[in-house]
Short mmCIF file of C-alpha atoms and ligand atoms in Angstrom, two decimals:
data_model
loop_
_atom_site.label_atom_id
_atom_site.label_comp_id
_atom_site.label_asym_id
_atom_site.label_seq_id
_atom_site.Cartn_x
_atom_site.Cartn_y
_atom_site.Cartn_z
CA MET A 1 -16.69 -25.22 -4.23
CA ALA A 2 -15.49 -21.83 -3.06
CA ARG A 3 -16.16 -18.27 -4.09
CA LEU A 4 -12.90 -16.48 -4.94
CA VAL A 5 -11.72 -13.03 -5.87
CA MET A 6 -8.49 -13.14 -7.89
CA LYS A 7 -6.61 -9.84 -8.23
CA PHE A 8 -3.77 -9.42 -10.74
CA GLY A 9 -1.37 -6.48 -10.33
CA GLY A 10 0.37 -4.51 -13.08
CA THR A 11 3.40 -6.75 -13.63
CA SER A 12 1.10 -9.79 -13.73
CA VAL A 13 -0.78 -8.31 -16.71
CA ALA A 14 2.16 -6.44 -18.25
CA ASP A 15 1.47 -7.64 -21.83
CA LEU A 16 -0.73 -10.10 -23.71
CA ASP A 17 1.44 -13.07 -22.71
CA HIS A 18 1.13 -12.17 -19.04
CA ILE A 19 -2.62 -11.61 -19.40
CA ARG A 20 -2.86 -15.06 -21.01
CA ASN A 21 -0.94 -16.48 -18.05
CA ALA A 22 -3.40 -14.80 -15.66
CA ALA A 23 -6.27 -16.26 -17.71
CA ARG A 24 -4.81 -19.75 -17.24
CA HIS A 25 -4.73 -19.21 -13.46
CA ILE A 26 -8.40 -18.21 -13.65
CA LYS A 27 -9.37 -21.16 -15.86
CA ARG A 28 -7.72 -23.51 -13.37
CA GLU A 29 -9.96 -22.25 -10.57
CA VAL A 30 -13.08 -22.23 -12.76
CA ASP A 31 -12.39 -25.79 -13.93
CA ALA A 32 -12.03 -26.82 -10.28
CA GLY A 33 -15.63 -25.67 -9.78
CA HIS A 34 -14.99 -22.36 -8.02
CA GLU A 35 -17.00 -19.17 -8.58
CA VAL A 36 -14.56 -16.47 -9.62
CA ALA A 37 -14.56 -12.69 -9.75
CA VAL A 38 -11.35 -11.11 -11.05
CA VAL A 39 -9.96 -7.62 -10.39
CA VAL A 40 -7.23 -6.27 -12.64
CA SER A 41 -4.70 -3.45 -12.56
CA ALA A 42 -3.51 -1.48 -15.56
CA MET A 43 -0.67 -3.06 -17.54
CA ALA A 44 2.68 -2.31 -15.85
CA GLY A 45 3.86 1.25 -16.49
CA THR A 46 0.51 2.38 -17.93
CA THR A 47 -0.66 4.36 -14.90
CA ASP A 48 2.73 6.08 -14.59
CA GLN A 49 2.46 7.07 -18.25
CA LEU A 50 -1.10 8.37 -17.83
CA VAL A 51 -0.07 10.42 -14.76
CA ALA A 52 2.91 11.81 -16.68
CA TRP A 53 0.64 12.86 -19.54
CA CYS A 54 -1.65 14.73 -17.15
CA GLU A 55 1.36 16.59 -15.76
CA ALA A 56 2.84 17.33 -19.18
CA ALA A 57 -0.52 18.60 -20.47
CA LEU A 58 -0.36 21.68 -18.23
CA LYS A 59 1.33 24.80 -19.55
CA GLU A 60 -0.12 27.68 -17.57
CA ARG A 61 -1.53 26.17 -14.38
CA GLN A 62 0.24 24.56 -11.42
CA THR A 63 -2.34 21.84 -10.80
CA PHE A 64 -4.91 20.04 -12.87
CA ASP A 65 -8.58 19.39 -12.21
CA ALA A 66 -8.61 16.14 -10.21
CA ARG A 67 -11.83 15.03 -11.94
CA GLU A 68 -10.05 15.08 -15.29
CA TYR A 69 -6.99 13.36 -13.79
CA ASP A 70 -9.32 10.52 -12.78
CA ALA A 71 -10.92 10.44 -16.24
CA VAL A 72 -7.45 9.84 -17.68
CA VAL A 73 -5.84 7.48 -15.17
CA ALA A 74 -8.91 5.22 -14.77
CA SER A 75 -8.54 4.21 -18.42
CA GLY A 76 -5.62 1.84 -17.84
CA GLU A 77 -7.68 -0.72 -15.94
CA GLN A 78 -10.48 -0.54 -18.51
CA VAL A 79 -8.11 -1.83 -21.19
CA THR A 80 -6.84 -4.77 -19.10
CA ALA A 81 -10.35 -5.82 -18.07
CA GLY A 82 -11.54 -5.93 -21.68
CA LEU A 83 -8.45 -7.75 -22.93
CA LEU A 84 -8.62 -10.36 -20.17
CA ALA A 85 -12.32 -10.98 -20.91
CA ILE A 86 -11.51 -11.44 -24.62
CA ILE A 87 -8.72 -13.90 -23.77
CA LEU A 88 -10.90 -15.85 -21.30
CA GLN A 89 -13.69 -16.11 -23.88
CA ASP A 90 -11.06 -17.28 -26.38
CA MET A 91 -10.29 -20.10 -23.91
CA ASN A 92 -14.01 -20.94 -23.71
CA VAL A 93 -14.38 -19.47 -20.23
CA ASN A 94 -17.66 -17.61 -19.76
CA ALA A 95 -16.45 -14.09 -18.84
CA ARG A 96 -17.66 -10.50 -18.86
CA SER A 97 -15.78 -7.28 -18.09
CA TRP A 98 -17.09 -4.64 -15.69
CA GLN A 99 -16.07 -1.03 -15.17
CA GLY A 100 -16.24 0.41 -11.67
CA TRP A 101 -19.31 2.50 -12.55
CA GLN A 102 -21.15 -0.50 -13.97
CA LEU A 103 -21.25 -2.54 -10.74
CA PRO A 104 -21.20 0.13 -9.29
CA ILE A 105 -18.30 0.60 -6.87
CA LEU A 106 -19.47 3.74 -5.08
CA THR A 107 -16.84 6.03 -3.60
CA SER A 108 -16.36 9.35 -1.90
CA ASN A 109 -15.79 12.47 -3.95
CA ALA A 110 -12.05 12.70 -3.13
CA HIS A 111 -10.80 12.44 -6.70
CA GLY A 112 -7.36 10.85 -6.94
CA SER A 113 -7.67 9.08 -3.58
CA ALA A 114 -11.36 8.28 -3.19
CA ARG A 115 -12.62 5.93 -0.48
CA VAL A 116 -14.83 2.98 -1.30
CA LEU A 117 -18.23 3.49 0.33
CA LYS A 118 -20.28 0.63 -1.08
CA VAL A 119 -20.00 -2.11 -3.67
CA ASP A 120 -23.16 -3.54 -5.14
CA GLY A 121 -22.40 -7.24 -5.42
CA ALA A 122 -25.96 -8.40 -6.14
CA GLU A 123 -25.74 -8.76 -9.91
CA LEU A 124 -22.25 -10.30 -9.72
CA SER A 125 -23.41 -12.84 -7.15
CA ARG A 126 -26.46 -13.74 -9.24
CA ARG A 127 -24.37 -14.34 -12.35
CA LEU A 128 -21.74 -16.30 -10.45
CA ARG A 129 -24.43 -18.55 -9.02
CA ASP A 130 -26.68 -18.92 -12.04
CA SER A 131 -24.31 -19.06 -15.00
CA LYS A 132 -20.80 -19.33 -13.49
CA GLU A 133 -19.94 -16.19 -15.42
CA VAL A 134 -16.47 -14.90 -14.46
CA ALA A 135 -16.62 -11.18 -13.70
CA VAL A 136 -13.51 -9.30 -14.82
CA ILE A 137 -13.57 -6.02 -12.92
CA ALA A 138 -11.43 -2.96 -13.62
CA GLY A 139 -9.64 -2.17 -10.35
CA PHE A 140 -8.61 1.26 -9.04
CA GLN A 141 -11.77 3.02 -10.24
CA GLY A 142 -15.19 3.81 -8.86
CA LEU A 143 -18.10 6.18 -9.17
CA HIS A 144 -19.17 9.15 -7.12
CA LYS A 145 -22.93 8.71 -7.14
CA GLU A 146 -24.04 12.30 -6.64
CA THR A 147 -21.91 13.75 -9.44
CA GLY A 148 -21.90 10.63 -11.60
CA ARG A 149 -18.18 11.04 -12.18
CA ILE A 150 -15.45 8.39 -12.33
CA THR A 151 -13.09 8.38 -9.34
CA THR A 152 -9.83 6.56 -8.60
CA LEU A 153 -8.68 5.08 -5.31
CA GLY A 154 -5.06 6.25 -5.08
CA ARG A 155 -1.94 4.46 -6.29
CA GLY A 156 -2.05 0.73 -5.64
CA GLY A 157 -5.84 1.02 -5.34
CA SER A 158 -6.71 -2.18 -7.20
CA ASP A 159 -5.89 -4.09 -4.00
CA THR A 160 -8.67 -2.13 -2.33
CA SER A 161 -11.08 -2.79 -5.21
CA ALA A 162 -10.38 -6.52 -4.82
CA VAL A 163 -10.96 -6.63 -1.08
CA ALA A 164 -14.10 -4.48 -1.40
CA VAL A 165 -15.51 -6.80 -4.07
CA ALA A 166 -14.62 -9.83 -1.94
CA ALA A 167 -16.54 -8.36 1.00
CA ALA A 168 -19.51 -7.46 -1.22
CA ILE A 169 -19.94 -10.94 -2.71
CA GLY A 170 -19.02 -12.80 0.47
CA ALA A 171 -15.94 -14.42 -1.08
CA ASP A 172 -14.24 -17.21 0.84
CA ARG A 173 -10.84 -15.74 -0.06
CA CYS A 174 -9.29 -12.79 -1.86
CA ASP A 175 -6.18 -13.90 -3.72
CA ILE A 176 -3.71 -11.10 -4.52
CA TYR A 177 -1.54 -12.33 -7.41
CA THR A 178 1.64 -10.29 -7.70
CA ASP A 179 5.32 -10.49 -8.62
CA VAL A 180 6.40 -11.93 -5.25
CA ASP A 181 5.10 -15.14 -3.72
CA GLY A 182 3.89 -13.56 -0.51
CA VAL A 183 4.57 -10.97 2.15
CA TYR A 184 8.18 -11.04 3.30
CA THR A 185 9.87 -9.95 6.51
CA SER A 186 11.13 -6.99 4.44
CA ASP A 187 11.16 -5.97 0.78
CA PRO A 188 12.96 -8.91 -0.89
CA ARG A 189 14.41 -6.51 -3.47
CA VAL A 190 16.41 -4.81 -0.72
CA VAL A 191 16.93 -7.65 1.72
CA PRO A 192 18.00 -10.79 -0.15
CA HIS A 193 17.73 -12.80 3.09
CA ALA A 194 14.11 -11.79 3.70
CA ARG A 195 11.81 -14.68 4.58
CA ARG A 196 8.29 -15.28 3.38
CA LEU A 197 5.73 -15.20 6.17
CA ASP A 198 3.09 -17.94 6.15
CA LYS A 199 0.69 -15.71 8.02
CA ILE A 200 0.61 -12.11 9.12
CA ALA A 201 -1.95 -10.37 11.33
CA PHE A 202 -4.08 -7.59 9.82
CA GLU A 203 -2.69 -5.10 12.31
CA GLU A 204 0.90 -5.88 11.41
CA MET A 205 0.17 -5.78 7.69
CA LEU A 206 -1.51 -2.44 8.19
CA GLU A 207 1.64 -1.05 9.81
CA LEU A 208 3.96 -2.62 7.22
CA ALA A 209 1.88 -1.16 4.38
CA SER A 210 1.47 2.29 5.87
CA LEU A 211 5.18 2.48 6.71
CA GLY A 212 6.36 1.76 3.19
CA ALA A 213 5.85 -1.88 2.11
CA LYS A 214 3.83 -1.31 -1.02
CA VAL A 215 2.91 -4.97 -1.52
CA MET A 216 -0.64 -4.10 -0.36
CA GLN A 217 -2.39 -0.74 -0.41
CA VAL A 218 -3.09 0.40 3.17
CA ARG A 219 -6.81 0.84 2.64
CA SER A 220 -7.19 -2.69 1.32
CA VAL A 221 -5.84 -4.04 4.59
CA GLU A 222 -8.16 -1.74 6.57
CA LEU A 223 -11.14 -3.01 4.60
CA GLY A 224 -10.03 -6.61 5.01
CA MET A 225 -9.79 -6.10 8.75
CA VAL A 226 -13.21 -4.49 9.04
CA HIS A 227 -15.00 -7.10 6.91
CA ASN A 228 -12.77 -9.99 7.94
CA VAL A 229 -11.81 -10.92 4.38
CA ARG A 230 -9.18 -13.65 4.15
CA ILE A 231 -6.48 -12.12 1.96
CA PHE A 232 -3.89 -14.42 0.43
CA VAL A 233 -0.84 -12.86 -1.27
CA ARG A 234 0.73 -15.15 -3.88
CA SER A 235 2.72 -15.20 -7.10
CA SER A 236 1.22 -14.99 -10.58
CA PHE A 237 4.54 -16.18 -11.96
CA ASP A 238 4.13 -19.75 -10.73
CA ARG A 239 3.05 -21.93 -13.66
CA PRO A 240 -0.75 -22.14 -13.49
CA GLU A 241 -0.64 -25.84 -14.42
CA ASP A 242 1.69 -26.67 -11.51
CA ILE A 243 -0.81 -25.51 -8.90
CA ASP A 244 -3.39 -27.78 -7.30
CA PRO A 245 -6.55 -25.64 -6.90
CA HIS A 246 -7.46 -27.71 -3.83
CA GLY A 247 -3.94 -27.72 -2.35
CA ASN A 248 -1.89 -25.28 -0.27
CA PRO A 249 0.03 -23.02 -2.66
CA PRO A 250 2.93 -20.89 -1.42
CA GLY A 251 1.86 -17.48 -0.21
CA THR A 252 0.98 -15.40 2.83
CA LEU A 253 -2.38 -15.32 4.54
CA ILE A 254 -3.35 -12.00 6.11
CA CYS A 255 -5.62 -12.97 8.96
CA GLU A 256 -6.78 -12.42 12.53
CA GLU A 257 -4.04 -12.35 15.17
CA GLU A 258 -5.58 -15.36 16.96
CA GLU A 259 -4.86 -17.57 13.94
CA ILE A 260 -1.11 -17.11 14.29
CA VAL A 261 0.32 -19.75 16.55
CA GLU A 262 4.00 -18.87 16.59
CA GLN A 263 4.23 -15.17 17.37
CA GLN A 264 7.67 -13.60 16.84
CA MET A 265 8.83 -10.50 18.69
CA VAL A 266 9.45 -8.70 15.39
CA THR A 267 7.51 -9.63 12.25
CA GLY A 268 8.84 -7.26 9.64
CA ILE A 269 10.80 -4.17 8.71
CA ALA A 270 9.53 -1.47 6.39
CA PHE A 271 11.20 1.62 5.05
CA SER A 272 10.24 4.73 3.18
CA ARG A 273 12.25 7.40 1.42
CA ASP A 274 9.17 9.47 0.72
CA GLU A 275 9.46 11.90 3.59
CA ALA A 276 11.21 15.19 4.21
CA GLN A 277 12.39 16.67 7.51
CA ILE A 278 11.81 20.23 8.65
CA SER A 279 13.53 21.47 11.81
CA ILE A 280 12.47 24.81 13.25
CA ARG A 281 15.30 26.23 15.35
CA GLU A 282 15.05 28.48 18.38
CA VAL A 283 11.29 28.59 18.63
CA GLU A 284 9.98 30.46 21.64
CA ASP A 285 9.13 27.92 24.37
CA LYS A 286 5.62 29.08 25.24
CA PRO A 287 2.04 27.80 25.00
CA GLY A 288 0.47 28.00 21.54
CA VAL A 289 3.62 27.53 19.48
CA ALA A 290 2.80 23.99 18.35
CA ALA A 291 -0.67 25.18 17.35
CA ALA A 292 0.88 28.07 15.37
CA ILE A 293 3.01 25.56 13.44
CA PHE A 294 0.69 22.61 12.92
CA GLY A 295 -2.56 24.56 12.55
CA PRO A 296 -1.60 26.14 9.20
CA LEU A 297 -0.11 22.82 8.00
CA ALA A 298 -3.39 21.05 8.74
CA GLU A 299 -5.32 23.79 6.99
CA ALA A 300 -3.15 23.18 3.93
CA SER A 301 -4.06 19.44 4.19
CA ILE A 302 -0.43 18.48 4.80
CA ASN A 303 -0.06 15.31 6.86
CA VAL A 304 2.63 15.62 9.50
CA ASP A 305 4.18 12.34 10.55
CA MET A 306 6.99 12.31 13.13
CA ILE A 307 7.15 15.20 15.58
CA VAL A 308 10.02 15.73 18.01
CA GLN A 309 10.31 18.72 20.32
CA ASN A 310 13.38 19.23 22.45
CA VAL A 311 13.05 20.14 26.08
CA SER A 312 14.22 23.71 26.32
CA ALA A 313 17.58 24.07 28.09
CA ASP A 314 17.27 27.75 28.97
CA GLY A 315 13.47 27.86 29.32
CA LYS A 316 13.30 30.40 26.49
CA THR A 317 13.74 28.66 23.16
CA THR A 318 13.54 25.14 21.83
CA ASP A 319 13.87 23.19 18.54
CA LEU A 320 10.98 21.41 16.87
CA THR A 321 11.43 18.77 14.15
CA PHE A 322 8.77 17.08 12.06
CA THR A 323 8.42 15.16 8.80
CA VAL A 324 5.99 15.59 5.91
CA PRO A 325 5.47 13.58 2.69
CA ALA A 326 8.22 14.48 0.21
CA ALA A 327 5.55 15.49 -2.31
CA ASP A 328 4.29 18.17 0.13
CA TYR A 329 7.72 19.40 1.23
CA GLN A 330 7.82 22.65 -0.73
CA ARG A 331 4.25 23.54 0.22
CA ALA A 332 4.99 22.82 3.88
CA LEU A 333 8.04 25.05 3.74
CA ASP A 334 6.00 27.86 2.19
CA VAL A 335 3.41 27.52 4.96
CA ILE A 336 6.05 27.72 7.73
CA VAL A 337 7.83 30.67 6.16
CA LYS A 338 4.51 32.49 5.76
CA ALA A 339 3.65 31.82 9.41
CA ARG A 340 7.07 32.95 10.66
CA SER A 341 5.89 36.02 12.54
CA ALA A 342 3.10 34.07 14.26
CA ILE A 343 5.48 31.24 15.23
CA GLY A 344 8.65 33.24 15.90
CA TYR A 345 11.81 31.26 15.13
CA ALA A 346 15.46 31.87 14.28
CA ARG A 347 15.93 29.60 11.25
CA LEU A 348 14.91 26.42 9.44
CA ASP A 349 17.08 23.34 8.83
CA CYS A 350 15.65 20.95 6.29
CA ALA A 351 16.56 17.64 4.70
CA THR A 352 14.99 15.67 1.88
CA ASP A 353 17.59 12.89 1.67
CA ILE A 354 16.22 11.00 4.67
CA ALA A 355 14.63 7.61 5.23
CA LYS A 356 12.25 6.23 7.83
CA ILE A 357 12.98 2.68 8.96
CA SER A 358 10.19 0.95 10.89
CA VAL A 359 10.27 -2.24 12.93
CA ILE A 360 6.90 -3.93 13.37
CA GLY A 361 5.67 -6.81 15.52
CA ILE A 362 2.71 -7.61 17.71
CA GLY A 363 5.21 -9.36 20.01
CA MET A 364 6.53 -5.92 21.02
CA ARG A 365 3.46 -5.48 23.20
CA SER A 366 4.89 -7.97 25.64
CA HIS A 367 8.65 -7.41 25.20
CA ALA A 368 10.57 -4.47 26.57
CA GLY A 369 13.82 -3.15 25.15
CA VAL A 370 13.22 -4.07 21.51
CA ALA A 371 14.01 -0.57 20.28
CA ALA A 372 17.06 -0.25 22.53
CA GLN A 373 18.66 -3.17 20.69
CA ALA A 374 18.20 -1.29 17.41
CA PHE A 375 19.80 1.89 18.73
CA ARG A 376 22.87 -0.09 19.77
CA ALA A 377 23.14 -1.98 16.47
CA LEU A 378 22.86 1.18 14.40
CA ALA A 379 25.38 3.01 16.58
CA GLU A 380 27.87 0.21 15.98
CA ARG A 381 27.46 0.90 12.24
CA ALA A 382 27.90 4.63 12.84
CA ILE A 383 24.37 5.33 11.62
CA ASN A 384 22.99 8.46 13.22
CA ILE A 385 19.34 8.55 14.28
CA ARG A 386 17.67 11.90 13.63
CA ALA A 387 14.30 11.19 15.24
CA ILE A 388 12.42 8.32 16.87
CA THR A 389 8.73 7.53 17.29
CA THR A 390 7.19 4.53 18.99
CA SER A 391 3.76 3.00 19.38
CA GLU A 392 2.41 -0.25 20.74
CA ILE A 393 3.49 -2.58 17.93
CA LYS A 394 6.14 -0.58 16.05
CA PHE A 395 8.89 1.97 16.26
CA SER A 396 10.29 4.18 13.51
CA LEU A 397 13.73 5.74 13.12
CA LEU A 398 14.65 8.63 10.86
CA ILE A 399 18.11 8.33 9.32
CA ASP A 400 20.11 9.61 6.33
CA ALA A 401 18.79 8.00 3.14
CA ALA A 402 22.27 6.85 2.14
CA PHE A 403 22.18 4.31 5.00
CA THR A 404 18.74 2.87 4.23
CA GLU A 405 19.83 -0.52 2.94
CA LEU A 406 22.54 -0.97 5.57
CA ALA A 407 20.14 -0.09 8.37
CA VAL A 408 17.34 -2.34 7.11
CA ARG A 409 19.68 -5.30 6.66
CA THR A 410 21.34 -4.72 10.03
CA LEU A 411 18.00 -4.69 11.86
CA HIS A 412 16.74 -7.64 9.82
CA SER A 413 19.66 -9.75 11.07
CA LEU A 414 19.48 -8.30 14.58
CA TYR A 415 15.90 -9.52 15.10
CA GLY A 416 16.62 -12.96 13.67
CA LEU A 417 14.56 -12.47 10.54
CA ASP A 418 17.16 -13.65 8.01
CA LYS A 419 16.32 -16.94 6.35
CA ALA A 420 18.75 -19.75 7.02
CA THR A 421 21.25 -20.06 4.20
CA PRO A 422 21.44 -23.60 2.85
P1 ADP B 1 1.36 -5.25 -8.03
O1 ADP B 1 1.72 -4.54 -9.29
O2 ADP B 1 1.12 -6.71 -8.23
O3 ADP B 1 0.26 -4.58 -7.28
P2 ADP B 1 3.34 -4.03 -6.31
O4 ADP B 1 4.55 -3.60 -7.07
O5 ADP B 1 2.34 -3.02 -5.94
O6 ADP B 1 2.65 -5.23 -7.12
O7 ADP B 1 3.79 -4.80 -4.96
C1 ADP B 1 4.70 -5.87 -5.02
C2 ADP B 1 6.08 -5.39 -4.63
O8 ADP B 1 6.07 -4.99 -3.27
C3 ADP B 1 7.15 -6.46 -4.68
O9 ADP B 1 7.73 -6.55 -5.96
C4 ADP B 1 8.15 -6.02 -3.62
O10 ADP B 1 9.32 -5.45 -4.15
C5 ADP B 1 7.42 -4.95 -2.84
N1 ADP B 1 7.47 -5.18 -1.39
C6 ADP B 1 7.80 -4.24 -0.47
N2 ADP B 1 7.82 -4.74 0.74
C7 ADP B 1 7.47 -6.05 0.64
C8 ADP B 1 7.33 -7.11 1.59
N3 ADP B 1 7.51 -6.92 2.90
N4 ADP B 1 6.98 -8.33 1.11
C9 ADP B 1 6.77 -8.54 -0.20
N5 ADP B 1 6.92 -7.57 -1.14
C10 ADP B 1 7.26 -6.33 -0.74
N1 LIG B 2 -2.87 0.97 -11.73
C1 LIG B 2 -2.93 1.64 -10.45
C2 LIG B 2 -1.52 2.01 -10.01
O1 LIG B 2 -0.56 1.73 -10.69
C3 LIG B 2 -3.64 0.83 -9.42
C4 LIG B 2 -3.02 -0.50 -9.10
O2 LIG B 2 -2.27 -1.07 -9.90
O3 LIG B 2 -3.30 -1.03 -8.03
O4 LIG B 2 -1.37 2.63 -8.99
MG1 MG B 3 0.24 -2.89 -5.97
#
């Protein structure tokens, strides 16, 4: 007997038929004698619709009250949790739904992207043990204790709810059921030759997720790493009846680095089109300039990602380029324009049609020249690199968005990640 958390994402609970399919996966595990807690997302498209309603509701103001945003968007998961509990009961499975505030899942006060602080798993554990009651928990939402208000964990946050619940009840495994049968070497929608990984280290998954692979929310991987939760990414679209609950189903285990026997140089490639580039031209080359630029951006809570400063040729002026999230682009521009006299620059060159391609692999720690191979391969395809950043287990390249797919596929082949064609 094992204790499992089973998380079902939006496409896996898109309508009643899909919810019924999820229920059959759950029944299979319950019938096999496992103790099961389930975490669900909103039905596919629901959260997008709820967000759009919040935006459309405003007439006079630029931004809405984040507490009310959370009151609206948290509702999607509530519906799925209730429906799944009804369907499970209809299949004679002992089940009960739980809202985030009922457990409770306690979070910070950062409405819209709250952090999980504590999950009380005591009552869940008692019920799992004593009456084998399946808990069906609404993902994505929590409670800020001091204000008593509902919070949400940021887009994709149900992954984090699942891992947090798994840690709280000491689950043997946290199964993430989604619309792909595991974590691939790159997004299989963009790279048809992408290969499923049997295992991936937490650190690599963390990089993949934070650099654009939305298969897992970044914070869920962080939590898994801290609490050493075994996370298994698998497909909800496999027929529940075809799976042996005691066997080895297809999927990807996110685990400690030591568990991975065959370590490749490169594990995966991620990409993101969600950034914008700002280049400040002819900035005076003197102490304090970087502070004059990045200080006001930080004060405006704008996260700066890549930063490249040219070495000044004449000792007087230089160029400074950085990227910000596309959603913050206009605000960042306003900040820089406002700070113009403090910074002192000639002009701004900006681009929003850019993409960041990132190559990730723990093997890079012990191999030199991995990035150099990429520069050569992209040059052969006439793809210009606008900026480069590197760290111990990854490097990222900024290119024109139009070349995203070509660049990702080129690098995927270059590092031998393509699956063998039969
Ligand atoms: P869910 O609704 O189940 O949470 P998501 O849409 O959030 O699912 O995440 C699954 C999607 O992540 C897949 O459909 C896939 O297109 C995308 N994805 C991006 N990168 C990867 C990758 N490296 N491996 C697997 N899937 C990936
Ligand atoms: N429903 C939320 C979203 O779409 C949370 C999730 O599905 O993980 O972002
Ligand atoms: Mg998701």
